[in-house]
PDB file of C-alpha atoms in Angstrom:
ATOM      1  CA  ASP I   1      53.974  31.592  74.797  1.00 61.00           C
ATOM      2  CA  ALA I   2      56.066  34.435  73.352  1.00 68.00           C
ATOM      3  CA  GLY I   3      53.239  35.772  71.176  1.00 88.00           C
ATOM      4  CA  ILE I   4      54.972  35.097  67.856  1.00 95.00           C
ATOM      5  CA  THR I   5      53.162  34.054  64.717  1.00 96.00           C
ATOM      6  CA  GLN I   6      54.557  33.323  61.292  1.00 98.00           C
ATOM      7  CA  SER I   7      52.875  33.303  57.916  1.00 97.00           C
ATOM      8  CA  PRO I   8      52.562  31.405  55.771  1.00 97.00           C
ATOM      9  CA  ARG I   9      53.231  28.199  57.679  1.00 97.00           C
ATOM     10  CA  HIS I  10      53.885  26.242  54.514  1.00 97.00           C
ATOM     11  CA  LYS I  11      54.789  27.401  51.041  1.00 97.00           C
ATOM     12  CA  VAL I  12      55.810  25.755  47.810  1.00 98.00           C
ATOM     13  CA  THR I  13      57.231  27.997  45.132  1.00 97.00           C
ATOM     14  CA  GLU I  14      59.287  27.826  41.971  1.00 97.00           C
ATOM     15  CA  THR I  15      62.882  28.804  41.389  1.00 97.00           C
ATOM     16  CA  GLY I  16      63.247  32.456  40.480  1.00 97.00           C
ATOM     17  CA  THR I  17      60.084  33.715  42.136  1.00 96.00           C
ATOM     18  CA  PRO I  18      60.138  36.234  44.979  1.00 96.00           C
ATOM     19  CA  VAL I  19      58.895  35.053  48.355  1.00 97.00           C
ATOM     20  CA  THR I  20      58.104  37.027  51.509  1.00 98.00           C
ATOM     21  CA  LEU I  21      57.729  35.475  54.931  1.00 98.00           C
ATOM     22  CA  ARG I  22      56.138  37.389  57.759  1.00 98.00           C
ATOM     23  CA  CYS I  23      56.842  37.309  61.469  1.00 98.00           C
ATOM     24  CA  HIS I  24      54.447  39.044  63.832  1.00 97.00           C
ATOM     25  CA  GLN I  25      54.887  39.581  67.559  1.00 95.00           C
ATOM     26  CA  THR I  26      52.464  41.040  70.053  1.00 92.00           C
ATOM     27  CA  GLU I  27      54.732  41.907  72.979  1.00 87.00           C
ATOM     28  CA  ASN I  28      56.698  44.903  71.731  1.00 89.00           C
ATOM     29  CA  HIS I  29      60.067  43.176  71.679  1.00 90.00           C
ATOM     30  CA  ARG I  30      62.846  45.286  70.249  1.00 91.00           C
ATOM     31  CA  TYR I  31      65.019  42.490  68.855  1.00 91.00           C
ATOM     32  CA  MET I  32      63.744  40.081  66.223  1.00 94.00           C
ATOM     33  CA  TYR I  33      65.620  37.400  64.275  1.00 94.00           C
ATOM     34  CA  TRP I  34      65.275  35.162  61.256  1.00 97.00           C
ATOM     35  CA  TYR I  35      66.888  31.720  61.295  1.00 96.00           C
ATOM     36  CA  ARG I  36      66.911  28.839  58.919  1.00 97.00           C
ATOM     37  CA  GLN I  37      67.224  25.224  60.005  1.00 96.00           C
ATOM     38  CA  ASP I  38      68.618  22.497  57.791  1.00 94.00           C
ATOM     39  CA  PRO I  39      69.746  18.933  58.504  1.00 87.00           C
ATOM     40  CA  GLY I  40      73.430  18.876  59.347  1.00 81.00           C
ATOM     41  CA  HIS I  41      73.606  22.622  59.970  1.00 83.00           C
ATOM     42  CA  GLY I  42      71.350  23.331  62.872  1.00 84.00           C
ATOM     43  CA  LEU I  43      69.914  26.807  63.266  1.00 92.00           C
ATOM     44  CA  ARG I  44      71.722  29.558  61.382  1.00 93.00           C
ATOM     45  CA  LEU I  45      71.069  33.272  61.701  1.00 93.00           C
ATOM     46  CA  ILE I  46      70.018  35.015  58.483  1.00 96.00           C
ATOM     47  CA  HIS I  47      69.260  38.584  59.585  1.00 96.00           C
ATOM     48  CA  TYR I  48      68.199  40.336  62.707  1.00 94.00           C
ATOM     49  CA  SER I  49      66.607  43.621  63.689  1.00 95.00           C
ATOM     50  CA  TYR I  50      67.245  45.781  66.731  1.00 92.00           C
ATOM     51  CA  GLY I  51      64.460  48.268  66.092  1.00 92.00           C
ATOM     52  CA  VAL I  52      62.202  49.772  63.455  1.00 94.00           C
ATOM     53  CA  LYS I  53      64.241  50.202  60.273  1.00 92.00           C
ATOM     54  CA  ASP I  54      67.363  48.880  62.050  1.00 94.00           C
ATOM     55  CA  THR I  55      68.573  45.577  60.659  1.00 96.00           C
ATOM     56  CA  ASP I  56      71.837  43.718  60.266  1.00 94.00           C
ATOM     57  CA  LYS I  57      73.181  40.605  58.589  1.00 94.00           C
ATOM     58  CA  GLY I  58      73.685  37.239  60.158  1.00 92.00           C
ATOM     59  CA  GLU I  59      75.936  34.405  59.049  1.00 90.00           C
ATOM     60  CA  VAL I  60      73.900  33.276  56.000  1.00 95.00           C
ATOM     61  CA  SER I  61      72.381  36.478  54.631  1.00 96.00           C
ATOM     62  CA  ASP I  62      73.200  36.088  50.921  1.00 96.00           C
ATOM     63  CA  GLY I  63      70.019  35.928  48.839  1.00 96.00           C
ATOM     64  CA  TYR I  64      67.848  37.330  51.621  1.00 98.00           C
ATOM     65  CA  SER I  65      66.656  40.791  52.567  1.00 97.00           C
ATOM     66  CA  VAL I  66      64.581  41.975  55.510  1.00 98.00           C
ATOM     67  CA  SER I  67      62.444  44.906  56.473  1.00 97.00           C
ATOM     68  CA  ARG I  68      60.952  46.167  59.693  1.00 97.00           C
ATOM     69  CA  SER I  69      58.607  49.107  59.284  1.00 96.00           C
ATOM     70  CA  LYS I  70      56.692  48.406  62.506  1.00 95.00           C
ATOM     71  CA  THR I  71      57.830  47.014  65.826  1.00 95.00           C
ATOM     72  CA  GLU I  72      55.517  44.048  65.567  1.00 96.00           C
ATOM     73  CA  ASP I  73      56.407  42.878  62.041  1.00 97.00           C
ATOM     74  CA  PHE I  74      59.671  41.547  60.623  1.00 98.00           C
ATOM     75  CA  LEU I  75      59.608  40.469  56.991  1.00 98.00           C
ATOM     76  CA  LEU I  76      62.065  38.138  55.275  1.00 98.00           C
ATOM     77  CA  THR I  77      62.236  38.308  51.468  1.00 98.00           C
ATOM     78  CA  LEU I  78      63.858  35.900  49.083  1.00 97.00           C
ATOM     79  CA  GLU I  79      64.310  38.111  46.033  1.00 94.00           C
ATOM     80  CA  SER I  80      64.661  35.198  43.610  1.00 96.00           C
ATOM     81  CA  ALA I  81      64.172  31.870  45.338  1.00 97.00           C
ATOM     82  CA  THR I  82      66.622  29.031  44.689  1.00 97.00           C
ATOM     83  CA  SER I  83      66.407  25.354  45.588  1.00 97.00           C
ATOM     84  CA  SER I  84      69.161  25.847  48.183  1.00 96.00           C
ATOM     85  CA  GLN I  85      66.734  28.065  50.091  1.00 98.00           C
ATOM     86  CA  THR I  86      64.396  25.140  50.709  1.00 97.00           C
ATOM     87  CA  SER I  87      64.387  25.051  54.481  1.00 97.00           C
ATOM     88  CA  VAL I  88      62.428  25.644  57.636  1.00 97.00           C
ATOM     89  CA  TYR I  89      62.482  29.301  58.637  1.00 98.00           C
ATOM     90  CA  PHE I  90      62.058  30.367  62.241  1.00 97.00           C
ATOM     91  CA  CYS I  91      61.487  33.830  63.543  1.00 97.00           C
ATOM     92  CA  ALA I  92      62.630  34.588  67.087  1.00 94.00           C
ATOM     93  CA  ILE I  93      62.564  37.390  69.618  1.00 92.00           C
ATOM     94  CA  LYS I  94      65.052  38.145  72.350  1.00 86.00           C
ATOM     95  CA  GLY I  95      63.753  37.669  75.804  1.00 81.00           C
ATOM     96  CA  SER I  96      65.389  37.479  79.200  1.00 75.00           C
ATOM     97  CA  LEU I  97      65.695  34.769  81.797  1.00 71.00           C
ATOM     98  CA  ASP I  98      67.241  35.898  85.059  1.00 69.00           C
ATOM     99  CA  TRP I  99      70.204  37.951  83.868  1.00 67.00           C
ATOM    100  CA  GLN I 100      70.579  36.172  80.555  1.00 73.00           C
ATOM    101  CA  PHE I 101      69.324  36.760  77.025  1.00 78.00           C
ATOM    102  CA  VAL I 102      67.365  33.905  75.519  1.00 82.00           C
ATOM    103  CA  LYS I 103      65.534  33.357  72.267  1.00 86.00           C
ATOM    104  CA  TYR I 104      61.883  32.456  71.874  1.00 91.00           C
ATOM    105  CA  PHE I 105      60.842  31.078  68.535  1.00 95.00           C
ATOM    106  CA  GLY I 106      57.783  31.258  66.347  1.00 96.00           C
ATOM    107  CA  PRO I 107      56.186  28.088  64.949  1.00 97.00           C
ATOM    108  CA  GLY I 108      58.202  28.136  61.720  1.00 97.00           C
ATOM    109  CA  THR I 109      57.550  28.330  57.988  1.00 98.00           C
ATOM    110  CA  ARG I 110      58.321  25.306  55.863  1.00 97.00           C
ATOM    111  CA  LEU I 111      59.443  26.546  52.432  1.00 98.00           C
ATOM    112  CA  THR I 112      60.008  24.337  49.419  1.00 97.00           C
ATOM    113  CA  VAL I 113      61.563  25.785  46.273  1.00 97.00           C
ATOM    114  CA  LEU I 114      61.099  23.568  43.227  1.00 96.00           C
TER     115      LEU I 114
ATOM    116  CA  ARG N   1      86.093  23.178  64.768  1.00 73.00           C
ATOM    117  CA  LYS N   2      82.413  23.966  65.214  1.00 82.00           C
ATOM    118  CA  GLU N   3      81.535  26.559  67.825  1.00 89.00           C
ATOM    119  CA  VAL N   4      79.126  24.159  69.525  1.00 93.00           C
ATOM    120  CA  GLU N   5      79.400  20.419  69.041  1.00 94.00           C
ATOM    121  CA  GLN N   6      76.993  17.694  70.014  1.00 94.00           C
ATOM    122  CA  ASP N   7      76.758  13.982  69.338  1.00 88.00           C
ATOM    123  CA  PRO N   8      73.746  13.821  66.995  1.00 87.00           C
ATOM    124  CA  GLY N   9      72.725  10.357  68.206  1.00 87.00           C
ATOM    125  CA  PRO N  10      70.111   9.019  67.986  1.00 93.00           C
ATOM    126  CA  PHE N  11      70.015   7.786  71.525  1.00 94.00           C
ATOM    127  CA  ASN N  12      67.506   4.966  71.827  1.00 96.00           C
ATOM    128  CA  VAL N  13      66.644   4.177  75.443  1.00 97.00           C
ATOM    129  CA  PRO N  14      63.875   2.283  77.248  1.00 97.00           C
ATOM    130  CA  GLU N  15      61.388   4.058  79.458  1.00 98.00           C
ATOM    131  CA  GLY N  16      62.787   4.623  82.922  1.00 97.00           C
ATOM    132  CA  ALA N  17      66.385   4.806  81.769  1.00 97.00           C
ATOM    133  CA  THR N  18      68.832   7.554  82.632  1.00 97.00           C
ATOM    134  CA  VAL N  19      70.458   9.218  79.639  1.00 97.00           C
ATOM    135  CA  ALA N  20      73.138  11.888  79.386  1.00 96.00           C
ATOM    136  CA  PHE N  21      73.938  14.271  76.552  1.00 94.00           C
ATOM    137  CA  ASN N  22      77.166  16.163  76.186  1.00 94.00           C
ATOM    138  CA  CYS N  23      78.128  19.326  74.384  1.00 95.00           C
ATOM    139  CA  THR N  24      81.409  21.168  73.900  1.00 96.00           C
ATOM    140  CA  TYR N  25      81.874  24.809  72.966  1.00 95.00           C
ATOM    141  CA  SER N  26      84.857  26.673  71.588  1.00 93.00           C
ATOM    142  CA  ASN N  27      84.496  30.265  72.822  1.00 90.00           C
ATOM    143  CA  SER N  28      85.974  30.501  76.309  1.00 90.00           C
ATOM    144  CA  ALA N  29      84.372  33.948  76.758  1.00 88.00           C
ATOM    145  CA  SER N  30      80.849  32.511  76.604  1.00 89.00           C
ATOM    146  CA  GLN N  31      78.801  33.289  79.687  1.00 87.00           C
ATOM    147  CA  SER N  32      75.344  31.875  79.045  1.00 89.00           C
ATOM    148  CA  PHE N  33      74.418  28.300  78.327  1.00 93.00           C
ATOM    149  CA  PHE N  34      71.095  26.665  77.652  1.00 94.00           C
ATOM    150  CA  TRP N  35      69.400  23.495  76.622  1.00 96.00           C
ATOM    151  CA  TYR N  36      66.490  23.747  74.200  1.00 96.00           C
ATOM    152  CA  ARG N  37      64.100  20.984  73.264  1.00 97.00           C
ATOM    153  CA  GLN N  38      62.729  20.602  69.750  1.00 97.00           C
ATOM    154  CA  ASP N  39      59.911  18.225  68.913  1.00 96.00           C
ATOM    155  CA  CYS N  40      59.582  16.887  65.387  1.00 93.00           C
ATOM    156  CA  ARG N  41      58.448  19.630  62.995  1.00 91.00           C
ATOM    157  CA  LYS N  42      58.085  22.143  65.819  1.00 95.00           C
ATOM    158  CA  GLU N  43      60.020  25.162  66.990  1.00 96.00           C
ATOM    159  CA  PRO N  44      62.834  24.925  69.539  1.00 96.00           C
ATOM    160  CA  LYS N  45      61.696  25.673  73.092  1.00 95.00           C
ATOM    161  CA  LEU N  46      63.829  26.661  76.039  1.00 93.00           C
ATOM    162  CA  LEU N  47      64.241  23.727  78.401  1.00 95.00           C
ATOM    163  CA  MET N  48      66.596  25.149  80.991  1.00 93.00           C
ATOM    164  CA  SER N  49      69.578  27.352  81.615  1.00 90.00           C
ATOM    165  CA  VAL N  50      72.889  25.859  82.672  1.00 91.00           C
ATOM    166  CA  TYR N  51      74.606  27.432  85.651  1.00 84.00           C
ATOM    167  CA  SER N  52      78.154  26.967  86.878  1.00 84.00           C
ATOM    168  CA  SER N  53      76.947  25.353  90.083  1.00 85.00           C
ATOM    169  CA  GLY N  54      74.752  22.932  88.172  1.00 86.00           C
ATOM    170  CA  ASN N  55      71.002  23.056  88.285  1.00 90.00           C
ATOM    171  CA  GLU N  56      68.107  20.690  88.416  1.00 93.00           C
ATOM    172  CA  ASP N  57      64.538  20.889  87.191  1.00 93.00           C
ATOM    173  CA  GLY N  58      62.611  17.789  88.121  1.00 96.00           C
ATOM    174  CA  ARG N  59      64.111  14.865  86.238  1.00 97.00           C
ATOM    175  CA  PHE N  60      66.516  17.099  84.330  1.00 97.00           C
ATOM    176  CA  THR N  61      69.969  18.097  85.559  1.00 96.00           C
ATOM    177  CA  ALA N  62      72.309  20.428  83.704  1.00 96.00           C
ATOM    178  CA  GLN N  63      76.009  20.772  84.438  1.00 95.00           C
ATOM    179  CA  LEU N  64      78.674  23.175  83.205  1.00 95.00           C
ATOM    180  CA  ASN N  65      82.432  22.626  83.256  1.00 93.00           C
ATOM    181  CA  ARG N  66      84.056  25.900  82.236  1.00 92.00           C
ATOM    182  CA  ALA N  67      87.610  24.553  82.395  1.00 93.00           C
ATOM    183  CA  SER N  68      86.789  21.865  79.848  1.00 93.00           C
ATOM    184  CA  GLN N  69      84.206  24.000  77.999  1.00 94.00           C
ATOM    185  CA  TYR N  70      81.722  21.219  78.362  1.00 94.00           C
ATOM    186  CA  ILE N  71      77.994  21.152  79.110  1.00 96.00           C
ATOM    187  CA  SER N  72      75.846  18.175  79.970  1.00 96.00           C
ATOM    188  CA  LEU N  73      72.181  17.319  80.331  1.00 97.00           C
ATOM    189  CA  LEU N  74      71.069  14.331  82.374  1.00 97.00           C
ATOM    190  CA  ILE N  75      67.535  12.977  82.101  1.00 97.00           C
ATOM    191  CA  ARG N  76      66.441  10.528  84.774  1.00 98.00           C
ATOM    192  CA  ASP N  77      63.500   8.145  84.579  1.00 98.00           C
ATOM    193  CA  SER N  78      62.961   8.781  80.880  1.00 98.00           C
ATOM    194  CA  LYS N  79      59.385   9.107  79.643  1.00 98.00           C
ATOM    195  CA  LEU N  80      58.036   8.481  76.172  1.00 97.00           C
ATOM    196  CA  SER N  81      57.247  12.196  76.043  1.00 97.00           C
ATOM    197  CA  ASP N  82      60.947  13.025  76.412  1.00 98.00           C
ATOM    198  CA  SER N  83      61.508  11.853  72.831  1.00 98.00           C
ATOM    199  CA  ALA N  84      62.769  14.931  70.999  1.00 97.00           C
ATOM    200  CA  THR N  85      65.923  16.624  69.804  1.00 96.00           C
ATOM    201  CA  TYR N  86      67.910  18.474  72.458  1.00 97.00           C
ATOM    202  CA  LEU N  87      69.865  21.529  71.354  1.00 96.00           C
ATOM    203  CA  CYS N  88      72.879  22.837  73.223  1.00 96.00           C
ATOM    204  CA  VAL N  89      73.039  26.630  73.014  1.00 94.00           C
ATOM    205  CA  VAL N  90      75.897  28.954  73.932  1.00 93.00           C
ATOM    206  CA  ASN N  91      76.098  32.716  73.810  1.00 89.00           C
ATOM    207  CA  ILE N  92      78.717  34.770  72.006  1.00 82.00           C
ATOM    208  CA  PRO N  93      79.369  37.815  74.159  1.00 79.00           C
ATOM    209  CA  SER N  94      77.899  40.842  72.417  1.00 72.00           C
ATOM    210  CA  ASN N  95      75.189  43.401  73.000  1.00 65.00           C
ATOM    211  CA  THR N  96      72.930  41.740  70.436  1.00 63.00           C
ATOM    212  CA  GLY N  97      72.448  38.547  72.406  1.00 66.00           C
ATOM    213  CA  LYS N  98      73.974  36.261  69.813  1.00 80.00           C
ATOM    214  CA  LEU N  99      73.394  32.593  70.491  1.00 87.00           C
ATOM    215  CA  ILE N 100      75.071  29.659  68.763  1.00 91.00           C
ATOM    216  CA  PHE N 101      72.986  26.514  68.437  1.00 93.00           C
ATOM    217  CA  GLY N 102      74.381  23.016  68.284  1.00 94.00           C
ATOM    218  CA  GLN N 103      72.936  20.649  65.717  1.00 93.00           C
ATOM    219  CA  GLY N 104      71.084  18.736  68.393  1.00 94.00           C
ATOM    220  CA  THR N 105      71.021  15.272  69.915  1.00 95.00           C
ATOM    221  CA  THR N 106      68.032  13.100  69.131  1.00 95.00           C
ATOM    222  CA  LEU N 107      66.492  11.034  71.898  1.00 97.00           C
ATOM    223  CA  GLN N 108      64.013   8.254  71.278  1.00 97.00           C
ATOM    224  CA  VAL N 109      62.463   6.715  74.375  1.00 97.00           C
ATOM    225  CA  LYS N 110      60.868   3.350  73.710  1.00 97.00           C
ATOM    226  CA  PRO N 111      58.220   1.487  75.746  1.00 95.00           C
TER     227      PRO N 111
END
């Protein structure tokens, strides 16, 4: 158990509304990530953070912003939700296994944009 | 060409069968390789690392062929509880620990 929680776990919203998803971790990990998972695409990196106030874009960052004001919390915001952002969103932290970096995931948030 | 490619399946096998999944990757500089398991509507979970010499964890065996840029996962004596999607994961060398996830191979073990 990597000590990661996500909220909300499920959300239905309407096109054009702002949405914020929260990821919370209890183990003081420096790196945190937001992914989305869609059929036919697998897991794709949206944004990641390498410390408080330090964030960078992933491969599918358009339409998303993030913030990290505390080590334990990483927020993902959809400024104006669109139907193409209907997806399952996973937060992850970077851990280590032997000499390698691995990812441990939170339980996911299922977002539907109508 | 996708950075990590897997046969999506589904693979439908009877209990007790041996099943093998394959994965190819495009970045020859990759150094770390993993298999993750994802149950329906759950998060991906690390199953095992894949080492050059091959490694085994109970009924699961992972193999790496660097020359062919090919990774495999063998499951022996399949159980109903092995039914899941198996994700092949490869690193992109960087200091941020970037991992590329395959789309996954779905396994359904039937009684």
